[in-house]
PDB file of C-alpha atoms and ligand atoms in Angstrom:
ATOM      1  CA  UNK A1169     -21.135  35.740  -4.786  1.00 95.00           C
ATOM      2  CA  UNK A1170     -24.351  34.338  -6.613  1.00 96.00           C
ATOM      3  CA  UNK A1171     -27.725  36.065  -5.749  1.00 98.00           C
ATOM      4  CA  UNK A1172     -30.749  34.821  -7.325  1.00 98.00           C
ATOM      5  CA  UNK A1173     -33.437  36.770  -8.151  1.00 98.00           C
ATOM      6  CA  UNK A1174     -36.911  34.934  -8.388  1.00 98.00           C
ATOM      7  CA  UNK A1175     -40.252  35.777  -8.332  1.00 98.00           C
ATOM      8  CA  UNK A1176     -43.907  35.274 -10.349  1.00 98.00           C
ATOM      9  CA  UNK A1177     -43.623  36.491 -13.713  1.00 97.00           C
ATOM     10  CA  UNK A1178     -44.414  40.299 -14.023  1.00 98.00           C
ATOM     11  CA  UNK A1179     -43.178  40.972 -10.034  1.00 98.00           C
ATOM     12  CA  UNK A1180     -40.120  42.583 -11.366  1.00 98.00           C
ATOM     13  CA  UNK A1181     -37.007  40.683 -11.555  1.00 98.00           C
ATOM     14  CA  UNK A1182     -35.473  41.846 -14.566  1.00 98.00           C
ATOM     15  CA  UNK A1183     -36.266  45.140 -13.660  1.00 98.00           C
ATOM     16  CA  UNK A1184     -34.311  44.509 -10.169  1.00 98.00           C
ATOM     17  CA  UNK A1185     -31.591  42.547 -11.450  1.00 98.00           C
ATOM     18  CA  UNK A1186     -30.619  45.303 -13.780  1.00 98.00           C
ATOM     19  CA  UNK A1187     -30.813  47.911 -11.022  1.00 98.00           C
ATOM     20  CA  UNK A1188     -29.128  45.857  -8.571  1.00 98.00           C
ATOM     21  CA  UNK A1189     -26.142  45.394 -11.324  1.00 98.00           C
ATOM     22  CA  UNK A1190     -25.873  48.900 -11.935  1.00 98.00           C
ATOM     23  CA  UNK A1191     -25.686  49.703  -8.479  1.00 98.00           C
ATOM     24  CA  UNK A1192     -22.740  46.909  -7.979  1.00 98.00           C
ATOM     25  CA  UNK A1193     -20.971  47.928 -10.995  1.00 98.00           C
ATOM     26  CA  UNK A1194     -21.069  51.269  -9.350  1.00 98.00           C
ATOM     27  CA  UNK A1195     -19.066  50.211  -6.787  1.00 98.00           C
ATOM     28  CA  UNK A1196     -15.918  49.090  -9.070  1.00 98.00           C
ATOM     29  CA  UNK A1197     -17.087  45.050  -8.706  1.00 98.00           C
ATOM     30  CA  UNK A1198     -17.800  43.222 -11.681  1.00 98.00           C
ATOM     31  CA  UNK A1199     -20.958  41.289 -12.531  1.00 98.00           C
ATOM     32  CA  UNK A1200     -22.658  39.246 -14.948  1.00 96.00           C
ATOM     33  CA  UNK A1201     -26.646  38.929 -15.373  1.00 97.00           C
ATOM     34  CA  UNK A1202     -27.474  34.896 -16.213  1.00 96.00           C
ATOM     35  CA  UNK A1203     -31.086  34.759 -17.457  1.00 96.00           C
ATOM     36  CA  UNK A1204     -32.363  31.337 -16.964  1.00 96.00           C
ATOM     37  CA  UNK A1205     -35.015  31.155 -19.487  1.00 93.00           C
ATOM     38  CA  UNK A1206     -32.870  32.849 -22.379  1.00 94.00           C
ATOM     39  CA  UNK A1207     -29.991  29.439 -20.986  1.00 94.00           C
ATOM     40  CA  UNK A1208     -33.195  27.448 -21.688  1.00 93.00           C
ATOM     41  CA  UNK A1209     -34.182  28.474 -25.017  1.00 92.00           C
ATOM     42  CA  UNK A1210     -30.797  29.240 -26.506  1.00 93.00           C
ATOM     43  CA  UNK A1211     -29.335  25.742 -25.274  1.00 93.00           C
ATOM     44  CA  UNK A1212     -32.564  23.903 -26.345  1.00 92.00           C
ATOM     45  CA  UNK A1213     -32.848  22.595 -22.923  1.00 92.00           C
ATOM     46  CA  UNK A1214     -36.759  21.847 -23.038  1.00 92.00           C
ATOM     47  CA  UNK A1215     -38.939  19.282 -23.595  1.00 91.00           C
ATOM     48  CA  UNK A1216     -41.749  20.744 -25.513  1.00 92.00           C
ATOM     49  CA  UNK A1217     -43.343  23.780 -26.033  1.00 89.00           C
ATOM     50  CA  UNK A1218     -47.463  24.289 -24.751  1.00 88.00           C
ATOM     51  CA  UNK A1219     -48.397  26.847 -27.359  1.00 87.00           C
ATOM     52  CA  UNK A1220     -51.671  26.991 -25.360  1.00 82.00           C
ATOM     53  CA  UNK A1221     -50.047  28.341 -22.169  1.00 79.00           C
ATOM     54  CA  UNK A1222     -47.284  30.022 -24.344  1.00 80.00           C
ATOM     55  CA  UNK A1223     -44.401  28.352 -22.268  1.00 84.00           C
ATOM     56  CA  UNK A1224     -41.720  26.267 -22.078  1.00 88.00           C
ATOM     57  CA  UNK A1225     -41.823  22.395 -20.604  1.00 92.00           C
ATOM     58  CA  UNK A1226     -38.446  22.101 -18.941  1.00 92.00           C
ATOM     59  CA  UNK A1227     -36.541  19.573 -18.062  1.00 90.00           C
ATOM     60  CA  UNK A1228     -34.928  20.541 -14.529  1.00 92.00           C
ATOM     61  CA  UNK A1229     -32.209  18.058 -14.018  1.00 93.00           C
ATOM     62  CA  UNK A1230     -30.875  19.456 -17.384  1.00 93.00           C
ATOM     63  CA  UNK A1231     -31.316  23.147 -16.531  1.00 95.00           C
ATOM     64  CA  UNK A1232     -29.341  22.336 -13.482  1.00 94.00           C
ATOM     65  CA  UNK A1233     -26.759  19.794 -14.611  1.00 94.00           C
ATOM     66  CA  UNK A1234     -25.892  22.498 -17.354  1.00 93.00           C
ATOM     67  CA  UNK A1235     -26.253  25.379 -15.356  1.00 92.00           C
ATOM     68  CA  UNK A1236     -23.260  24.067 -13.038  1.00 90.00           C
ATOM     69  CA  UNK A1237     -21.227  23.885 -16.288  1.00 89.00           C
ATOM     70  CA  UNK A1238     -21.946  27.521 -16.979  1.00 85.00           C
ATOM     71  CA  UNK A1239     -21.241  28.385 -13.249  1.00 81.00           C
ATOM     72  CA  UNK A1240     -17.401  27.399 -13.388  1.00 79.00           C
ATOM     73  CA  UNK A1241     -16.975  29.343 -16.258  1.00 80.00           C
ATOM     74  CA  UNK A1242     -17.916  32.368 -14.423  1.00 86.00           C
ATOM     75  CA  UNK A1243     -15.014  34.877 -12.887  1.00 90.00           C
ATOM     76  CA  UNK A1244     -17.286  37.876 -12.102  1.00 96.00           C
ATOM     77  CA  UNK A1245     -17.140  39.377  -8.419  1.00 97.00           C
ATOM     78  CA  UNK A1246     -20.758  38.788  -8.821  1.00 97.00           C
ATOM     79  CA  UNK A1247     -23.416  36.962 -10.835  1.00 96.00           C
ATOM     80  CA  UNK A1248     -27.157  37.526 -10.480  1.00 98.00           C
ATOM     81  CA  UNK A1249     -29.140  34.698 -11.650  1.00 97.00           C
ATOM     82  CA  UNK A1250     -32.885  35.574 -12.869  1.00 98.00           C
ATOM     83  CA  UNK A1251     -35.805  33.104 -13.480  1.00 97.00           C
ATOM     84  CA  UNK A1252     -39.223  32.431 -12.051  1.00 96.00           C
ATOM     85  CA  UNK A1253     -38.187  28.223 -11.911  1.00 95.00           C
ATOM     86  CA  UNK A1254     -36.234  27.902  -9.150  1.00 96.00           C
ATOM     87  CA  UNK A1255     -36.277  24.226  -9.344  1.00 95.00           C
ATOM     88  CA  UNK A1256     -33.749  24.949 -12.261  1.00 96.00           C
ATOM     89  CA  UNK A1257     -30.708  26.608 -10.064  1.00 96.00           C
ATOM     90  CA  UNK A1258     -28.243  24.154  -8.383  1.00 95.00           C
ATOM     91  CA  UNK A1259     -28.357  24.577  -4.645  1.00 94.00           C
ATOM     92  CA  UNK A1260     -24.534  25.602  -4.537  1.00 92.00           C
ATOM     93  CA  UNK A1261     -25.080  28.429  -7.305  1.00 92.00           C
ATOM     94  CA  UNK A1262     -27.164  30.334  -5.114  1.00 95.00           C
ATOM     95  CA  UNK A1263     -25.654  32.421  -1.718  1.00 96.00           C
ATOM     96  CA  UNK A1264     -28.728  34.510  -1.719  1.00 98.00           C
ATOM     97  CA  UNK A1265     -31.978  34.127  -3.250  1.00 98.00           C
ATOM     98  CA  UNK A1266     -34.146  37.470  -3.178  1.00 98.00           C
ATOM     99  CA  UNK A1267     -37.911  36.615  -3.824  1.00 98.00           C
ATOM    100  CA  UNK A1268     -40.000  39.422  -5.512  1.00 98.00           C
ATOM    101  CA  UNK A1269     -43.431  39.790  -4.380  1.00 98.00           C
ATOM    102  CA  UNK A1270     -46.543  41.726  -5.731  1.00 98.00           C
ATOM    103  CA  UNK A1271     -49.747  43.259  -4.827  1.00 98.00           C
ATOM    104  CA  UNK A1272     -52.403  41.015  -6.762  1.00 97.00           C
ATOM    105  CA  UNK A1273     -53.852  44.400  -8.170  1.00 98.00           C
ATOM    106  CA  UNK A1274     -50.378  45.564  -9.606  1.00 98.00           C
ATOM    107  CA  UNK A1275     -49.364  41.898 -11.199  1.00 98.00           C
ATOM    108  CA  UNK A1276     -52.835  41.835 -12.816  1.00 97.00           C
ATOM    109  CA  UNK A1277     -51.774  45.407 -14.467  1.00 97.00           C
ATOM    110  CA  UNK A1278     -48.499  44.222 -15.335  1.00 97.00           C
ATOM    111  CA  UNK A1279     -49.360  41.216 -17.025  1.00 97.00           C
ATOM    112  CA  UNK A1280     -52.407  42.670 -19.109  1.00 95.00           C
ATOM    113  CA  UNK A1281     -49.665  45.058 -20.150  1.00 95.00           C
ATOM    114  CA  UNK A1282     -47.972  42.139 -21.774  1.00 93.00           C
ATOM    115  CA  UNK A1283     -51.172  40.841 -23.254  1.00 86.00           C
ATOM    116  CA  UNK A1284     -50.825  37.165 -22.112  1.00 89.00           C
ATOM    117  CA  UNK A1285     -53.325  35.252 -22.739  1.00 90.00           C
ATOM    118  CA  UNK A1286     -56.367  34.795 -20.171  1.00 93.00           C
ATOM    119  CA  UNK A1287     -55.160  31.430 -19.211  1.00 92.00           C
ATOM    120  CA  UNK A1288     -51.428  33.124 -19.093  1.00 92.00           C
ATOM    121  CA  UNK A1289     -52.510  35.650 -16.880  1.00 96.00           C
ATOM    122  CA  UNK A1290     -54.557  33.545 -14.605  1.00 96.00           C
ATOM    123  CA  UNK A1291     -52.090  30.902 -14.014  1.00 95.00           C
ATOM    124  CA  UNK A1292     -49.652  33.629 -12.974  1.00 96.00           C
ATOM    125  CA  UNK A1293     -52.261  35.499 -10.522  1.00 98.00           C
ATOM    126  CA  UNK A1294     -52.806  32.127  -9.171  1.00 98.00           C
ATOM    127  CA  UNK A1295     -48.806  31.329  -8.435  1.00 98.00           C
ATOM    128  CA  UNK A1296     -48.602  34.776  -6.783  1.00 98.00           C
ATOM    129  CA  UNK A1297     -51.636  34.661  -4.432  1.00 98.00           C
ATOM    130  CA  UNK A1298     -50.641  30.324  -3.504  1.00 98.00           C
ATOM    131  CA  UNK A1299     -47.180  31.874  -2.822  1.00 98.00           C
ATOM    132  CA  UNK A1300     -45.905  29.001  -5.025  1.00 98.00           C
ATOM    133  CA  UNK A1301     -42.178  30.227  -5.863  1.00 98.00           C
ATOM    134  CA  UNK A1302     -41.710  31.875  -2.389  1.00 98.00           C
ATOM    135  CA  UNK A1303     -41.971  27.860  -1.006  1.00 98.00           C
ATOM    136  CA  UNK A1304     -40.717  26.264  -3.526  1.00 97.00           C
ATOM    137  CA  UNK A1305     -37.607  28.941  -2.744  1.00 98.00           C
ATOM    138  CA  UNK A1306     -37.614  27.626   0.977  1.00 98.00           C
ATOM    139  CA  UNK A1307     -37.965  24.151   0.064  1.00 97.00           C
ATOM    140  CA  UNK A1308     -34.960  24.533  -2.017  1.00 96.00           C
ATOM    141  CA  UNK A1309     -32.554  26.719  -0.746  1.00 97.00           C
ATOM    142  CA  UNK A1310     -33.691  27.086   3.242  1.00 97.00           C
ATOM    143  CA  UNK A1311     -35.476  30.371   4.658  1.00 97.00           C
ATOM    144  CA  UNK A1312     -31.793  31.757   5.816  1.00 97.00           C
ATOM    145  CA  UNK A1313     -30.615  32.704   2.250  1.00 97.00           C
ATOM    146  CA  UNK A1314     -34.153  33.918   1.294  1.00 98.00           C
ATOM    147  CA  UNK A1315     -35.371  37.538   1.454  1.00 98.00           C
ATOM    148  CA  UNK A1316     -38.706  38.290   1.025  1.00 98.00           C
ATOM    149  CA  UNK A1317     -39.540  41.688  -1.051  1.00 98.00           C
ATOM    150  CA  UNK A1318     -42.663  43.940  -2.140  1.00 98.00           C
ATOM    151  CA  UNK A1319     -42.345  44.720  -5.577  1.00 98.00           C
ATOM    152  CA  UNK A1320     -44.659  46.853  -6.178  1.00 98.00           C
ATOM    153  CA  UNK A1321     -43.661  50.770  -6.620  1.00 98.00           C
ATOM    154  CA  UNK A1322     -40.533  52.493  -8.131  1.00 98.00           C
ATOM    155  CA  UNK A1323     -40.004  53.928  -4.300  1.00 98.00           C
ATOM    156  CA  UNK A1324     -39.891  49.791  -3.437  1.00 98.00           C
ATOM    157  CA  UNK A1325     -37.012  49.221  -6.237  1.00 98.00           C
ATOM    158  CA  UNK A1326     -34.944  51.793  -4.684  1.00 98.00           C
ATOM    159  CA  UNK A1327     -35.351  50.119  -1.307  1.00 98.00           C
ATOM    160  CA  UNK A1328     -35.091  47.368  -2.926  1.00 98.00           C
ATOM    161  CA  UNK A1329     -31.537  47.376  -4.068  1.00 98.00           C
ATOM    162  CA  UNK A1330     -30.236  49.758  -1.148  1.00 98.00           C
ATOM    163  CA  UNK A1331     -30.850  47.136   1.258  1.00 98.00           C
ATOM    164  CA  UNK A1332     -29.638  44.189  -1.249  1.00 98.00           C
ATOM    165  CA  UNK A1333     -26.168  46.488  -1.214  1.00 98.00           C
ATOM    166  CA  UNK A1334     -25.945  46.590   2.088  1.00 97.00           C
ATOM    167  CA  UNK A1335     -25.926  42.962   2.606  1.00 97.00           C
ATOM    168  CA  UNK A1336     -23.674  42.140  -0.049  1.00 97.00           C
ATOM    169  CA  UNK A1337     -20.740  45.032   0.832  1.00 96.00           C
TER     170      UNK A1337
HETATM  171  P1  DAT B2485     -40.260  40.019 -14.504  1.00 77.34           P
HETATM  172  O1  DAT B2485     -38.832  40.043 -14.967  1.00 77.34           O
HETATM  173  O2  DAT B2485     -40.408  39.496 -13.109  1.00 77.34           O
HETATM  174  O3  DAT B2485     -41.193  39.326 -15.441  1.00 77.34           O
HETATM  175  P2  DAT B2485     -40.191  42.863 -15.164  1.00 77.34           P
HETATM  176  O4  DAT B2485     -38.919  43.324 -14.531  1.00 77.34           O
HETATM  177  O5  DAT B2485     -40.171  42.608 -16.633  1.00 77.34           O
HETATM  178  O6  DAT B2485     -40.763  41.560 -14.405  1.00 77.34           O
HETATM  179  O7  DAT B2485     -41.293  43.936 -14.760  1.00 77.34           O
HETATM  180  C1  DAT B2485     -42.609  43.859 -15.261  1.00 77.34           C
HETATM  181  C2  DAT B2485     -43.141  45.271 -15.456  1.00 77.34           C
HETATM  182  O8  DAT B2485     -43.273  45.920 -14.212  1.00 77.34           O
HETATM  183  C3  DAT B2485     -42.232  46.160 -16.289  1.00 77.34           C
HETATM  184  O9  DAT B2485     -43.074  47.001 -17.066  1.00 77.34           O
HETATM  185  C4  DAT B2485     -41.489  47.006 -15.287  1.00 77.34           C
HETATM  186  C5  DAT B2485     -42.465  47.089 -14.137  1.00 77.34           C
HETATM  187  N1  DAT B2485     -41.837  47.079 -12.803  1.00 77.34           N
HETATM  188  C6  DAT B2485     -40.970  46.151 -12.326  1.00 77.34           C
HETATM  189  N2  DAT B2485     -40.633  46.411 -11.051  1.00 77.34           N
HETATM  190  C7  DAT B2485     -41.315  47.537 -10.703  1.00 77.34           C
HETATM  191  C8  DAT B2485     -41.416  48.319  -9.497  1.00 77.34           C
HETATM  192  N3  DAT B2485     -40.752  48.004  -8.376  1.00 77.34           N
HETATM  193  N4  DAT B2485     -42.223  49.406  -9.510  1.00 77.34           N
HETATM  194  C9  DAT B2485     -42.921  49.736 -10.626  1.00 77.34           C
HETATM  195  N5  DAT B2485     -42.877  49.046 -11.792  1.00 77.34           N
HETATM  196  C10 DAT B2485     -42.089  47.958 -11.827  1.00 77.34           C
END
């Protein structure tokens, strides 16, 4: 089973996918944590890097066409896929696809915690409040594998993952 975990930068995903493996692992089933953008830097699969914006230009049909390499390899009970491009995940690596969202006021914390840049930190804002990944999520993968969560409080993790594991078991 392959849930991917997507969201605006600062919403929360690593923070979920770690809790969400835990709480597998805790019931005896294996998993493995693939983190897109580590894939991406480790396996060079960029084009350039925009030192103004601090990120990565990627080349998609790479990401994916390696990505589905990666995927056979895989004999976990469960793999949890993280990254904020979900133009990067094959369509068949993906049974659920669990999109983080934010308060505006809370992702504007988070990210100044990070100390992005201004531009950084505005072009994030900006993808959260357009709901960019959310559609690009439904134009990918269709609204019936997508669930929609608030990210925003520790009490919202917990809920988080509780309903998560009750979907999956
Ligand atoms: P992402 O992986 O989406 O960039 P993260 O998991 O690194 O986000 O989280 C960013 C920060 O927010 C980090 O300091 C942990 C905190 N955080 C994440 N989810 C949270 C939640 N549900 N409640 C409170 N803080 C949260």
């Amino acid at each position: 089973m392959k849930v991917l975990v997507t969201g605006t930068p600062g919403t929360g995903k690593t923070t979920f996918s770690q809790a969400l493996s835990q709480a597998i692992q805790s019931r005896d089933r294996s998993v493995q944590i693939v983190q897109v953008n580590d894939i991406i830097k480790s396996e060079r699969l960029y084009d350039e890097y925009d030192e103004h914006l601090d990120t990565y230009i990627i080349d998609d049909k790479k990401v994916r066409k390696y990505m589905e390499g990666h995927f056979s390899d895989i004999k976990s009970d469960f793999c949890v896929i993280e990254t904020h491009t979900v133009t990067t995940v094959p369509k068949k690596c993906a049974d659920l696809v669990i999109v983080l969202t934010c308060r505006t006021d809370v992702l504007y914390d988070r990210l100044q915690g990070r100390r992005y840049g201004s531009d950084k930190v505005n072009e994030n804002m900006e993808c959260e409040i357009m709901r960019v990944i959310l559609e690009e999520a439904h134009e990918r993968f269709g609204a019936q594998r997508i669930q929609e969560l608030a990210s925003n409080t520790v009490e919202d993790l917990e809920d988080n993952v509780e309903a998560i594991i009750e979907l999956l078991f």
